[in-house]
Amino acid sequence: MLYFPEKLVVVTVATTETDGFRRFLRSAKHFNYTVKVLGRGEKWRGGDYMSTPGGGQKVRLLKEALDQMETEDTIILFIDSYDVVLASGPKELLRKFHQAGHKVVFSSESLIWPDRHLEDKHPHVREGNRFLGAGGFMGYLPNIKDMVSDWTGEDHDSDQLTFLVICLFNCGFCFSYFYFFVFCVGFSDEVVLKFEEGRVRARNVLYDTLPVVIHGNGPTKVNYLGNYIPNSWTFETGCTVCHEDLQPLTTLKSEYPLVMVGIFIQQPTPFVSVFFERLLKLKYPKNRLQLFIYNQEVHHEDQVRTFLQDHGHLYQDVKSIGSEDDMDAVSSRNLALDMCRKDKNCDYFFNLDIEVVLKNEDTLKILIEQNLPVVAPMITRPGRLWSNFWGALSADGFYARSEDYVDIVQGRRVGVWNVPYVSSVYLIKADLLRSELSDYQLFQSNTLDADMAFCHNIRNKVSKRQKVPVYCRAIFMYVTNLHTFGRILSTENYQTNHLHNDLWQIFENPADWQDRYIHENYTRIMKDKLIETPCPDVYWFPVFTDVACNHIVQEMEHFGQWSGGNNKDSRIQGGYENVPTIDIHMNQVNYEKEWHKFLLDYIAPITEKMYPGYYTKCSSPLNFVVRYKPDEQPLLVPHHDASTFTINIALNSKGVDYQGGGCRFLRYDCSIQAPRKGWALMHPGRLTHYHEGLPTTAGVRYIAVSFVDP
C-alpha cells in the first residue's frame, strides 16, 4: 500500500511555548511532519488537570480548526505536545494507522479517568491497555469532524470525559485502543531505549513494539527518553543538540551578563579557604559579579571575614549574612533568589554551595553560553557514583537511578542532559525568576529538604501567570558533562577541634588534601627526574607545599607540649631515648593514622623506585616534628636512626626563618646545609648513614621525621 505523508497533518494545542513544546517541534521537524499549532498566545482556561479534570479548551480549538479544513482524505493526528516526542516518520505512522483498520484510533491508558463509573462500559482487550486516553488520537478528517461536531461544552470541561462518552455511547464511530503507535510512559518500567544506527527508538519490552509517538503522563520519563530520541544522542554521533542555540560571550557587544553568586555555608566544611581562592580565579569579570554569602557556621566566620576584607571590593556588590543574623538556610536561599529577581539588572543566579570544588575556571562562562533555563555542571565525588544530579525519580518523587546514570557519571556518555534534579551548583536565568518562578518560597516544603523542594517546584509549581495545564508547566533542568568541572567534598567526619582541621582530610577527601598539601611537582618526580642525590644513597625530592609545612608547624606550636629533650621519655617504648630531641609526636595530636596514610601514598612509591627490590608498608612507630633553636636545642649529635630508612622533611626555610642548620653524613663527609622547604631527605637509617644535625645559629628550624620500618 502506498502512503502519502503530505496527507497527514499533526494538530496540537500550545498556548505557551515551553521547553517541552520546543522539543516536540524539533522532533517533528526532524521527520518532516506538517504541524498545525492551535491556541498560540491564547489564555489557558482549560483547568490544571490536577485538582479537577479539564481540557475542554483543546476540544473547542480542535473543532474550530477542523471547520477550516476541507480535504476529505486528510488524516489528522491530534496529540499533546508538552510531553510528547516523535520517534519515527509519517510513513511508519500511516502504515500502523492503516493496519488498525479503523477510521479513528485512540491511545490507551491503564487507568480509567475521570469517571470510574464508566469502567464496565469499556470493552475487554487481549493486549494493550483497556481504557481510552485523550492525549492522542488519529483518524480521517471527516470522521473526526463528525466526532466533535455536536460538542457544545465549556473550556474547563474534561476532554477525556468528552471523548470517552463519544466513543462509548455513539455507535456511529469506530475506534480502537491503538497501543502500537501511542503509549503513555509516565511511570512505566516497560520502556527502554533501542539504539539503532544513527537514531534511537523507544521499545516497549512488554509488547515488543516500537511506537512512533512517545507520550508521557508527566514530564519525567519522557524527558529521559527525549535526551536520546530521535537522534539527540547516539553512539555514532554523540550529542547532536548540545551546541544548538548557544550564546557565545565572545560575540557580546556590551558588558558580560550580571551574575549574582549565591554561596551557602550550612555546616562545618573542609577547605573553605581553598573555595574562596578558587572563586577568585573564576574567569569572569568581577565587576559583573554580585556576591550573596550565607554562613551559619561560627567555625568559618574568620575565613569569610578575611576573604571579604581582602577581596570584597573587587565585586560589584556583596551581601553577607552570618550566624548572628538568625536566618535559617531555607530562608537564606529564598532571599538570595528574590534579590536577583527584584534587581532588574540581574541576568543570572549562580548557586554555589561551599562543598563544591570548582576546578574549571571557565565554568560560569560555559554555563551561560549553554543558554538554558536551569543548567548545572556535573560534579562527582571521587571514587563513588555520587553526583549532583538524579537521572530519574521514583513514583513518590525521590531518587531513582536511570538506565544511563552510571555512563554519564563515568563519562562514557557525554552531553547536556535533561534531568529531574540538580543540586549544589547550578545557573538559573533571572528572567525565569521574574516570570514562571515568581513564587518566593521555592525552597520551602514541609516534607522535602531545600534542594528537593526547589527541584520539585521547578518541575511542577510555577507562577499562576503561566496559563498552561499544570503537567505542562515543567521548566527543564539540565546537567552538562561536556567538560570536566570539579568535584564535591565529603563533609562526613569533619572535626573542628584542631587549628588546621583540613590536615586530617587525607581519608575523607584525598584529592583535595593532595591539591592543598602535596607539592605541585610531586607527580612529575619520576617523569622529569626531579629526585636529587646530594650524598650517596641519600635522595632529595619535593613532597609538601608551603601551606602544608606552615600548617604542620602551626598545629604543633598550637598544641605546645614540646618534649624537654631528655633521655627519659615516657612516650616511647622502654621510656628511654638515646638521642633525644625537642619534639612533638604525631600521635600526641591524633595525627598518627593520617601520617601513616601520607607515608604509604607518597613516600612508599618513591622508596620502591629508589631502592629496587625493597617493598615497604611504612611501619613507623616514631613520627615527630623536631624544633631546633639556638637557646634550646641547636643541633643533634652524630647517631644512627632506629629505622631501615628515614624521612626528614624541612618545614621552613633557611635564610628566612633560621640560620645554620642542615644534616651531615659523616662517613661520606657530605652535608646538606640548605634544606628546601617542603622537600624530603630519604636515607638509610642504620649502619651506613651515621649522621648529625648541624647547629641552628639563629631563628627556629622545624623538621618532620619518620623512622620507617624499624
XYZ file of C-alpha atoms in Angstrom:
710
model
C 0.000 0.000 0.000
C 1.229 3.483 -0.789
C 1.264 6.059 1.981
C 1.224 9.774 1.322
C 2.860 11.774 4.153
C 1.608 15.029 2.646
C -1.955 13.990 3.555
C -1.056 13.769 7.257
C -1.441 16.828 9.476
C -0.273 16.814 13.092
C -2.505 19.072 15.176
C -1.606 20.136 18.707
C -2.596 22.801 21.231
C 0.092 25.002 22.804
C -0.967 28.267 24.384
C 2.571 28.820 25.704
C 5.887 27.887 24.139
C 7.566 25.774 26.802
C 10.773 23.744 26.701
C 8.684 20.641 26.139
C 6.853 22.216 23.223
C 10.126 23.226 21.571
C 11.419 19.684 21.984
C 8.267 18.345 20.294
C 8.689 20.729 17.355
C 12.333 19.727 16.984
C 11.401 16.049 16.696
C 8.590 16.870 14.238
C 10.928 18.921 12.085
C 13.473 16.103 12.072
C 10.923 13.792 10.398
C 9.337 16.498 8.190
C 5.877 16.355 9.753
C 3.364 19.045 8.885
C 2.354 20.569 12.219
C -0.553 22.900 12.938
C -0.364 24.580 16.341
C -3.598 25.838 17.902
C -4.106 28.384 20.657
C -0.767 30.185 20.499
C -0.895 33.265 22.700
C -4.372 32.421 23.967
C -5.024 32.382 27.690
C -5.390 28.862 29.025
C -8.837 28.283 30.531
C -8.807 24.506 30.396
C -8.050 23.802 34.066
C -4.922 22.272 35.575
C -5.793 18.554 35.212
C -4.779 18.030 38.839
C -7.452 19.429 41.140
C -10.202 18.870 38.565
C -10.472 17.401 35.057
C -10.073 19.900 32.248
C -9.035 20.336 28.656
C -12.310 21.368 27.030
C -10.445 24.276 25.505
C -8.482 21.793 23.385
C -11.710 20.329 22.044
C -13.006 23.787 21.152
C -9.789 24.767 19.390
C -9.742 21.472 17.504
C -13.351 21.858 16.398
C -12.696 25.402 15.153
C -9.596 24.303 13.248
C -11.343 21.326 11.631
C -14.069 23.624 10.310
C -11.380 25.326 8.223
C -10.199 22.043 6.665
C -11.986 20.547 3.680
C -9.753 17.914 2.027
C -11.561 14.707 2.927
C -8.615 12.331 2.527
C -6.598 14.329 5.064
C -5.553 12.283 8.090
C -5.360 14.089 11.424
C -3.053 13.188 14.297
C -4.229 15.163 17.330
C -1.755 14.948 20.200
C -0.415 16.819 23.182
C 2.968 18.401 22.679
C 4.393 19.455 26.023
C 5.278 15.876 26.987
C 5.469 14.223 23.564
C 8.377 13.238 21.328
C 8.056 11.820 17.819
C 10.267 8.791 17.278
C 9.716 7.974 13.611
C 8.408 9.456 10.388
C 4.978 9.872 8.760
C 5.205 6.759 6.564
C 5.616 4.406 9.523
C 2.859 6.196 11.409
C 0.446 5.954 8.451
C 1.283 2.284 7.931
C 0.454 1.466 11.540
C -2.721 3.525 11.371
C -3.966 1.634 8.307
C -3.073 -1.672 9.972
C -5.556 -0.820 12.724
C -8.413 -0.951 10.214
C -10.484 1.811 11.797
C -11.483 5.322 10.848
C -10.410 6.744 14.230
C -7.968 5.222 16.722
C -7.137 6.416 20.223
C -4.199 5.917 22.515
C -4.853 3.869 25.619
C -4.167 4.059 29.323
C -4.055 1.569 32.179
C -6.349 3.633 34.441
C -9.918 4.820 33.979
C -10.217 8.590 34.407
C -12.020 10.849 35.261
C -15.236 8.817 35.793
C -14.634 5.352 37.233
C -18.314 4.517 36.787
C -17.606 4.080 33.071
C -15.179 1.226 33.648
C -17.693 -1.502 32.862
C -18.579 0.197 29.578
C -15.089 -0.362 28.181
C -14.563 -3.486 26.107
C -12.011 -6.025 27.298
C -8.876 -6.314 25.177
C -6.465 -9.177 24.587
C -3.360 -6.995 24.786
C -2.503 -3.401 25.497
C -4.344 -1.119 27.880
C -8.094 -1.181 28.213
C -9.015 2.446 28.765
C -9.160 5.347 26.342
C -6.581 8.136 26.539
C -7.395 11.547 25.113
C -3.734 12.575 24.848
C -3.531 11.261 21.293
C -5.847 10.047 18.560
C -5.694 9.694 14.810
C -8.279 9.488 12.076
C -9.692 10.724 8.816
C -10.746 14.357 8.743
C -14.496 13.718 8.069
C -14.735 11.196 10.908
C -13.023 13.412 13.431
C -15.175 16.337 12.308
C -18.284 14.267 12.934
C -16.924 13.121 16.283
C -16.686 16.665 17.680
C -19.441 18.351 15.658
C -22.031 18.158 18.439
C -19.678 19.249 21.216
C -21.019 22.351 22.989
C -19.055 22.199 26.229
C -17.007 24.771 28.098
C -13.267 25.325 28.074
C -12.953 23.949 31.607
C -14.821 20.709 30.796
C -12.943 17.426 30.602
C -11.639 16.488 27.158
C -11.025 12.958 28.443
C -14.654 12.538 29.517
C -15.858 14.112 26.289
C -14.114 11.524 24.119
C -14.998 8.689 26.493
C -18.694 9.462 26.137
C -18.463 9.919 22.351
C -16.621 6.647 21.819
C -18.540 4.527 24.320
C -22.083 5.614 23.512
C -22.092 6.868 19.936
C -22.219 3.718 17.833
C -21.708 5.716 14.659
C -17.995 5.904 15.359
C -15.418 3.160 15.274
C -12.375 3.395 17.444
C -9.538 1.241 18.707
C -7.087 1.457 21.548
C -4.008 1.574 19.419
C -1.164 0.813 21.792
C 1.291 0.377 18.974
C 1.604 3.965 17.858
C 0.937 5.952 21.055
C 1.518 4.939 24.638
C 1.833 6.668 27.987
C 5.104 6.071 29.752
C 4.910 8.395 32.733
C 5.778 5.780 35.327
C 6.475 2.775 33.098
C 9.407 0.456 33.639
C 8.429 -1.363 30.468
C 10.090 1.180 28.205
C 13.772 1.026 27.275
C 15.922 2.738 24.699
C 16.716 0.907 21.486
C 19.821 2.210 19.764
C 19.853 1.857 16.002
C 22.480 3.173 13.623
C 22.350 6.946 13.869
C 18.978 7.031 15.658
C 17.249 5.958 18.843
C 13.813 4.425 19.408
C 11.794 3.594 22.498
C 10.964 -0.089 22.824
C 8.136 -1.441 24.923
C 9.578 -4.711 26.209
C 6.189 -5.990 27.374
C 4.599 -5.832 23.927
C 7.799 -5.702 21.866
C 6.655 -2.601 19.983
C 8.442 0.464 18.612
C 5.910 3.303 18.990
C 6.081 6.316 16.738
C 4.687 8.783 19.267
C 6.157 8.842 22.759
C 3.711 10.404 25.184
C 4.474 10.645 28.887
C 1.940 11.226 31.653
C 4.042 13.929 33.190
C 7.492 15.004 32.044
C 9.983 12.851 33.939
C 10.119 9.678 31.855
C 9.639 11.395 28.525
C 12.420 13.846 29.443
C 14.777 10.908 29.883
C 13.745 9.406 26.550
C 13.908 12.833 24.923
C 17.609 13.017 25.765
C 18.065 10.443 23.000
C 15.013 10.228 20.726
C 15.071 10.579 17.786
C 18.772 11.392 17.419
C 19.658 13.836 20.190
C 22.355 11.447 21.369
C 23.604 8.329 19.600
C 26.682 6.178 19.964
C 27.773 7.144 16.463
C 27.398 10.921 16.760
C 27.365 11.642 20.468
C 25.281 14.697 21.340
C 23.793 16.350 18.252
C 21.877 19.128 20.033
C 24.425 20.259 22.632
C 25.655 23.127 20.503
C 22.275 24.411 19.362
C 21.069 27.844 20.493
C 24.361 28.696 22.155
C 25.034 32.233 23.354
C 28.774 32.856 22.851
C 30.039 35.530 25.205
C 32.742 36.483 22.717
C 30.094 37.924 20.391
C 28.670 40.299 23.005
C 28.996 43.949 22.106
C 28.044 45.070 25.599
C 29.193 44.064 29.062
C 29.044 40.492 30.277
C 25.742 39.500 31.905
C 25.404 40.426 35.567
C 25.501 37.330 37.775
C 24.585 37.023 41.431
C 26.663 34.265 43.029
C 24.917 32.675 45.997
C 27.378 30.994 48.392
C 25.892 28.890 51.184
C 27.765 27.546 54.217
C 25.414 25.393 56.259
C 27.786 23.008 58.052
C 31.456 22.666 59.002
C 33.234 22.080 55.702
C 36.864 21.375 54.845
C 38.978 23.557 52.581
C 36.833 26.697 52.839
C 39.865 28.920 52.286
C 40.597 26.969 49.095
C 36.991 27.502 47.982
C 37.468 31.272 48.148
C 40.825 31.030 46.389
C 39.101 29.243 43.500
C 36.285 31.786 43.487
C 38.894 34.488 42.900
C 40.314 32.517 39.973
C 36.943 32.230 38.228
C 37.421 33.677 34.746
C 34.632 36.219 34.762
C 34.787 40.000 35.246
C 34.409 40.598 38.965
C 32.653 43.897 38.355
C 29.877 41.820 36.757
C 29.506 39.603 39.808
C 27.477 40.222 42.931
C 28.090 38.022 45.970
C 25.495 36.735 48.398
C 27.234 34.824 51.191
C 25.268 32.955 53.825
C 27.278 31.419 56.672
C 25.621 29.804 59.647
C 28.863 28.234 60.956
C 30.805 30.174 63.585
C 33.786 27.979 62.745
C 34.063 29.600 59.292
C 33.489 33.227 60.264
C 37.177 34.161 60.144
C 37.598 32.675 56.668
C 34.592 34.571 55.313
C 35.655 37.794 57.022
C 39.220 37.537 55.706
C 38.027 36.936 52.146
C 35.660 39.902 52.212
C 38.222 42.225 53.806
C 40.889 41.320 51.261
C 38.789 40.899 48.111
C 35.206 42.065 48.655
C 35.924 45.415 46.987
C 36.606 43.642 43.679
C 32.947 42.672 43.244
C 30.064 44.876 42.182
C 28.160 44.217 45.389
C 28.363 41.958 48.429
C 25.641 40.812 50.811
C 26.819 38.763 53.770
C 24.613 37.022 56.332
C 26.292 35.449 59.351
C 25.287 33.201 62.213
C 24.439 36.246 64.313
C 21.679 37.219 61.863
C 19.429 34.361 62.976
C 18.315 33.290 59.500
C 17.739 29.643 58.605
C 19.180 28.060 55.467
C 15.885 27.800 53.574
C 15.086 31.468 54.170
C 18.567 32.485 53.037
C 18.181 30.649 49.733
C 14.766 32.154 49.112
C 16.136 35.598 49.938
C 19.087 35.223 47.571
C 16.856 34.281 44.645
C 14.497 37.131 45.475
C 17.308 39.677 45.492
C 18.225 38.623 41.955
C 14.537 38.525 40.989
C 13.959 42.117 42.142
C 17.150 43.514 40.640
C 16.209 44.319 37.050
C 19.901 44.287 36.127
C 20.481 40.762 37.412
C 20.735 38.354 34.479
C 21.609 35.092 36.224
C 21.706 33.499 39.647
C 24.630 31.128 40.209
C 24.152 28.802 43.177
C 27.465 27.662 44.635
C 27.409 25.615 47.837
C 30.580 25.708 49.911
C 31.326 21.992 49.442
C 31.678 22.422 45.667
C 35.236 22.142 44.347
C 35.094 24.120 41.112
C 38.321 23.259 39.316
C 37.301 24.582 35.899
C 37.878 28.333 35.916
C 35.641 28.762 32.846
C 32.616 27.118 34.469
C 30.450 30.221 34.681
C 31.157 31.217 31.082
C 30.404 27.706 29.849
C 27.062 27.576 31.664
C 25.952 30.998 30.425
C 26.848 30.102 26.850
C 24.656 26.973 27.026
C 21.685 29.398 27.089
C 19.443 27.062 29.108
C 16.845 27.917 31.771
C 18.496 25.929 34.564
C 21.820 24.183 33.994
C 24.293 22.507 36.330
C 27.877 21.455 35.708
C 28.221 17.803 36.615
C 30.396 17.274 39.663
C 31.075 13.968 41.350
C 32.629 12.535 44.471
C 35.882 10.782 43.505
C 35.729 7.010 43.643
C 31.953 6.941 44.071
C 28.875 7.107 41.881
C 27.588 10.137 43.785
C 26.908 13.269 41.730
C 24.927 16.495 41.903
C 22.057 15.244 39.699
C 19.474 12.482 39.567
C 18.736 10.708 36.320
C 15.214 9.670 37.315
C 12.585 9.887 40.039
C 10.726 7.165 41.869
C 6.918 7.149 41.808
C 6.887 9.117 45.086
C 9.313 11.741 43.799
C 12.557 10.564 45.379
C 15.810 9.301 43.909
C 15.819 6.598 41.242
C 18.743 5.546 39.076
C 18.189 5.980 35.368
C 19.479 3.471 32.860
C 22.189 5.884 31.711
C 23.208 7.358 35.085
C 26.436 5.391 35.559
C 27.563 6.002 31.972
C 27.018 9.747 32.374
C 28.775 9.965 35.741
C 31.734 7.930 34.488
C 31.961 9.932 31.249
C 31.094 7.162 28.799
C 28.185 9.284 27.592
C 28.919 12.990 27.224
C 26.346 15.663 26.555
C 23.761 18.007 28.032
C 21.067 16.021 29.825
C 17.505 16.882 30.800
C 17.210 15.663 34.408
C 14.645 15.955 37.236
C 17.017 17.054 39.988
C 20.190 19.132 40.357
C 21.900 20.433 43.471
C 24.939 22.186 44.922
C 25.947 24.197 41.839
C 23.676 25.455 39.050
C 22.839 28.526 36.990
C 19.314 29.985 36.646
C 18.166 32.628 34.212
C 16.875 35.609 36.151
C 14.046 36.077 33.643
C 12.597 32.810 34.919
C 12.621 34.135 38.470
C 10.560 37.109 37.317
C 8.053 35.021 35.348
C 7.473 31.293 35.750
C 9.346 31.167 39.074
C 7.936 34.289 40.653
C 6.790 32.410 43.766
C 9.039 33.446 46.633
C 9.166 30.184 48.598
C 10.867 27.965 46.018
C 12.958 26.163 48.648
C 10.117 25.768 51.140
C 8.478 22.409 51.907
C 7.023 20.663 54.911
C 8.278 17.262 53.747
C 11.296 17.814 51.466
C 14.742 19.239 52.072
C 15.600 22.532 50.400
C 17.176 21.122 47.221
C 14.386 18.614 46.650
C 11.753 21.283 47.285
C 13.441 23.621 44.806
C 13.588 20.993 42.061
C 10.030 19.862 42.781
C 8.869 23.446 42.336
C 10.896 23.837 39.149
C 9.225 20.716 37.751
C 5.709 21.420 38.974
C 4.919 24.620 40.826
C 5.186 27.804 38.786
C 3.673 31.220 38.702
C -0.076 31.369 38.282
C 0.576 33.746 35.400
C 1.693 30.830 33.238
C -1.549 29.726 31.585
C -0.965 26.098 30.661
C -2.045 22.822 32.283
C -0.034 22.134 35.421
C 1.536 18.959 33.990
C 2.800 21.023 31.051
C 4.435 23.773 33.087
C 7.692 21.994 33.872
C 10.816 24.053 33.370
C 13.574 21.809 32.147
C 16.688 21.374 34.253
C 19.906 20.237 32.630
C 23.251 18.871 33.695
C 26.262 19.052 31.401
C 29.309 16.816 31.391
C 30.725 18.228 28.159
C 33.623 19.492 30.273
C 35.313 18.407 33.481
C 34.192 20.876 36.125
C 35.267 19.578 39.507
C 34.019 17.519 42.403
C 32.176 17.775 45.672
C 33.646 17.440 49.119
C 32.642 14.919 51.717
C 31.718 16.702 54.946
C 31.337 13.453 56.891
C 33.524 13.111 59.977
C 34.867 16.629 59.633
C 36.159 17.652 63.044
C 36.704 21.239 64.131
C 38.794 20.689 67.279
C 42.179 21.423 65.664
C 43.788 24.611 64.460
C 44.091 23.384 60.860
C 41.406 20.766 60.554
C 41.969 20.256 56.824
C 45.191 18.363 57.614
C 43.011 15.487 58.823
C 41.142 15.142 55.497
C 43.537 12.715 53.803
C 40.995 9.897 54.191
C 37.690 11.680 53.504
C 38.853 13.997 50.725
C 42.183 12.658 49.449
C 42.142 14.559 46.140
C 41.586 17.884 47.883
C 44.143 17.025 50.539
C 46.675 16.375 47.779
C 45.820 19.625 45.996
C 46.326 21.558 49.202
C 49.291 19.851 50.779
C 51.334 17.902 48.218
C 53.967 19.776 46.218
C 52.869 20.701 42.699
C 55.933 18.925 41.267
C 55.474 15.687 43.192
C 53.629 13.906 40.350
C 56.483 14.801 37.974
C 59.245 13.385 40.154
C 59.885 10.269 38.096
C 58.913 11.573 34.671
C 61.068 14.696 34.907
C 63.803 13.119 37.073
C 63.359 15.592 39.906
C 64.945 13.370 42.546
C 68.375 14.652 43.506
C 71.182 12.673 45.182
C 73.151 15.174 47.279
C 75.010 12.361 49.085
C 75.458 8.637 48.394
C 72.145 6.785 48.781
C 70.511 9.979 50.035
C 67.536 11.078 47.955
C 66.030 14.547 47.956
C 62.641 15.302 46.418
C 59.691 17.695 46.741
C 56.714 16.425 48.734
C 54.939 19.200 50.715
C 53.551 22.598 49.724
C 54.444 25.670 51.751
C 50.900 25.574 53.136
C 51.398 22.007 54.410
C 54.644 22.982 56.111
C 53.095 26.053 57.700
C 50.032 24.193 58.903
C 52.060 21.389 60.482
C 54.333 23.848 62.292
C 51.408 25.978 63.453
C 49.494 22.903 64.585
C 52.418 21.760 66.707
C 53.012 25.185 68.218
C 49.289 25.465 68.903
C 49.451 22.133 70.736
C 52.531 23.438 72.537
C 53.562 20.380 74.564
C 57.156 20.090 73.371
C 59.318 17.446 74.986
C 62.166 18.507 77.260
C 64.883 16.927 75.120
C 65.835 14.463 77.895
C 66.828 10.817 77.622
C 63.900 9.760 79.769
C 60.801 9.765 77.534
C 57.578 8.074 78.660
C 56.104 8.453 75.161
C 58.258 5.681 73.684
C 58.541 2.004 74.432
C 61.096 1.408 77.174
C 60.911 5.023 78.269
C 64.457 5.877 77.202
C 65.674 7.851 74.165
C 69.365 7.533 73.229
C 69.467 10.653 71.112
C 66.709 12.951 72.407
C 65.299 15.941 70.565
C 62.812 18.632 71.475
C 59.790 17.361 69.608
C 56.084 16.529 69.479
C 54.984 13.088 68.308
C 52.262 12.818 65.706
C 50.167 10.633 67.995
C 50.098 13.429 70.567
C 47.959 15.494 68.187
C 45.990 12.436 66.983
C 47.691 12.542 63.588
C 49.318 9.114 63.560
C 46.839 7.408 61.173
C 46.856 10.353 58.784
C 50.658 10.493 58.750
C 50.897 6.759 58.072
C 48.488 7.226 55.135
C 50.761 10.003 53.856
C 53.798 7.720 54.064
C 52.012 4.904 52.231
C 50.636 7.097 49.447
C 53.524 9.489 48.839
C 56.732 8.080 50.334
C 56.446 4.338 49.682
C 56.223 4.737 45.856
C 59.484 6.748 45.862
C 61.176 4.254 48.164
C 60.309 1.324 45.930
C 61.718 3.145 42.896
C 64.949 4.261 44.523
C 65.642 1.084 46.493
C 64.729 -1.636 43.941
C 63.508 -4.887 45.435
C 62.538 -3.262 48.743
C 58.805 -3.014 49.456
C 57.532 -1.187 52.488
C 54.287 -0.955 54.418
C 55.718 2.134 56.126
C 55.626 0.674 59.588
C 56.777 3.572 61.697
C 56.363 3.753 65.464
C 58.123 7.121 65.583
C 56.792 10.098 63.624
C 57.501 13.502 65.079
C 58.230 17.188 64.482
C 61.555 18.473 65.810
C 62.262 22.065 66.821
C 65.809 23.482 66.791
C 66.609 26.822 68.493
C 69.993 28.281 69.411
C 68.952 28.754 73.046
C 67.048 25.479 73.321
C 68.495 22.624 71.224
C 70.579 23.947 68.344
C 71.938 20.641 67.000
C 71.878 16.861 67.183
C 74.967 14.770 67.950
C 76.135 12.067 65.494
C 73.904 8.998 65.586
C 72.245 6.169 63.688
C 68.463 6.124 63.322
C 66.402 3.193 64.589
C 64.984 2.586 61.119
C 65.502 0.821 57.812
C 65.170 4.229 56.197
C 64.422 7.699 57.484
C 62.325 10.536 56.108
C 63.343 14.085 57.055
C 61.138 16.892 55.690
C 62.142 20.559 56.018
C 59.164 22.558 57.308
C 60.618 26.058 56.945
C 63.253 27.976 55.022
C 66.890 28.697 55.734
C 67.736 32.374 55.400
C 64.120 33.320 56.048
C 63.141 31.534 59.238
C 66.530 30.484 60.603
C 70.275 30.464 60.009
C 72.610 27.495 60.060
C 71.174 24.009 60.328
C 71.332 21.113 57.930
C 72.414 17.465 58.004
C 75.901 15.926 57.670
C 76.644 12.293 56.826
C 79.963 11.621 58.495
C 81.044 8.509 56.570
C 80.828 10.417 53.289
C 81.745 13.827 54.718
C 78.714 15.096 52.837
C 76.361 17.825 54.065
C 73.012 19.258 53.021
C 73.242 22.732 54.509
C 70.327 24.451 52.806
C 67.323 22.113 53.024
C 64.475 23.290 50.821
C 61.143 23.880 52.471
C 58.739 21.032 51.691
C 61.482 18.739 50.352
C 62.155 15.339 51.881
C 65.516 13.733 52.530
C 65.325 9.934 52.398
C 68.275 7.868 53.575
C 69.103 4.526 55.232
C 68.837 4.664 58.997
C 71.283 2.065 60.257
C 74.896 1.090 59.638
C 75.905 3.181 56.641
C 74.476 6.628 57.248
C 75.856 7.850 60.538
C 74.790 11.499 60.624
C 74.378 14.636 62.716
C 72.177 17.734 62.825
C 74.240 20.848 62.186
C 73.846 23.819 64.556
C 70.989 26.280 64.088
C 72.550 29.651 64.813
C 69.524 31.950 64.618
C 65.756 31.712 64.397
C 63.806 28.455 64.689
C 64.149 25.411 62.451
C 61.457 22.720 62.134
C 61.662 19.292 60.532
C 59.231 16.360 60.316
C 60.885 12.980 60.846
C 59.767 9.370 60.369
C 61.763 6.277 61.304
C 60.312 3.806 58.808
C 60.415 0.013 59.261
C 62.494 -0.102 62.483
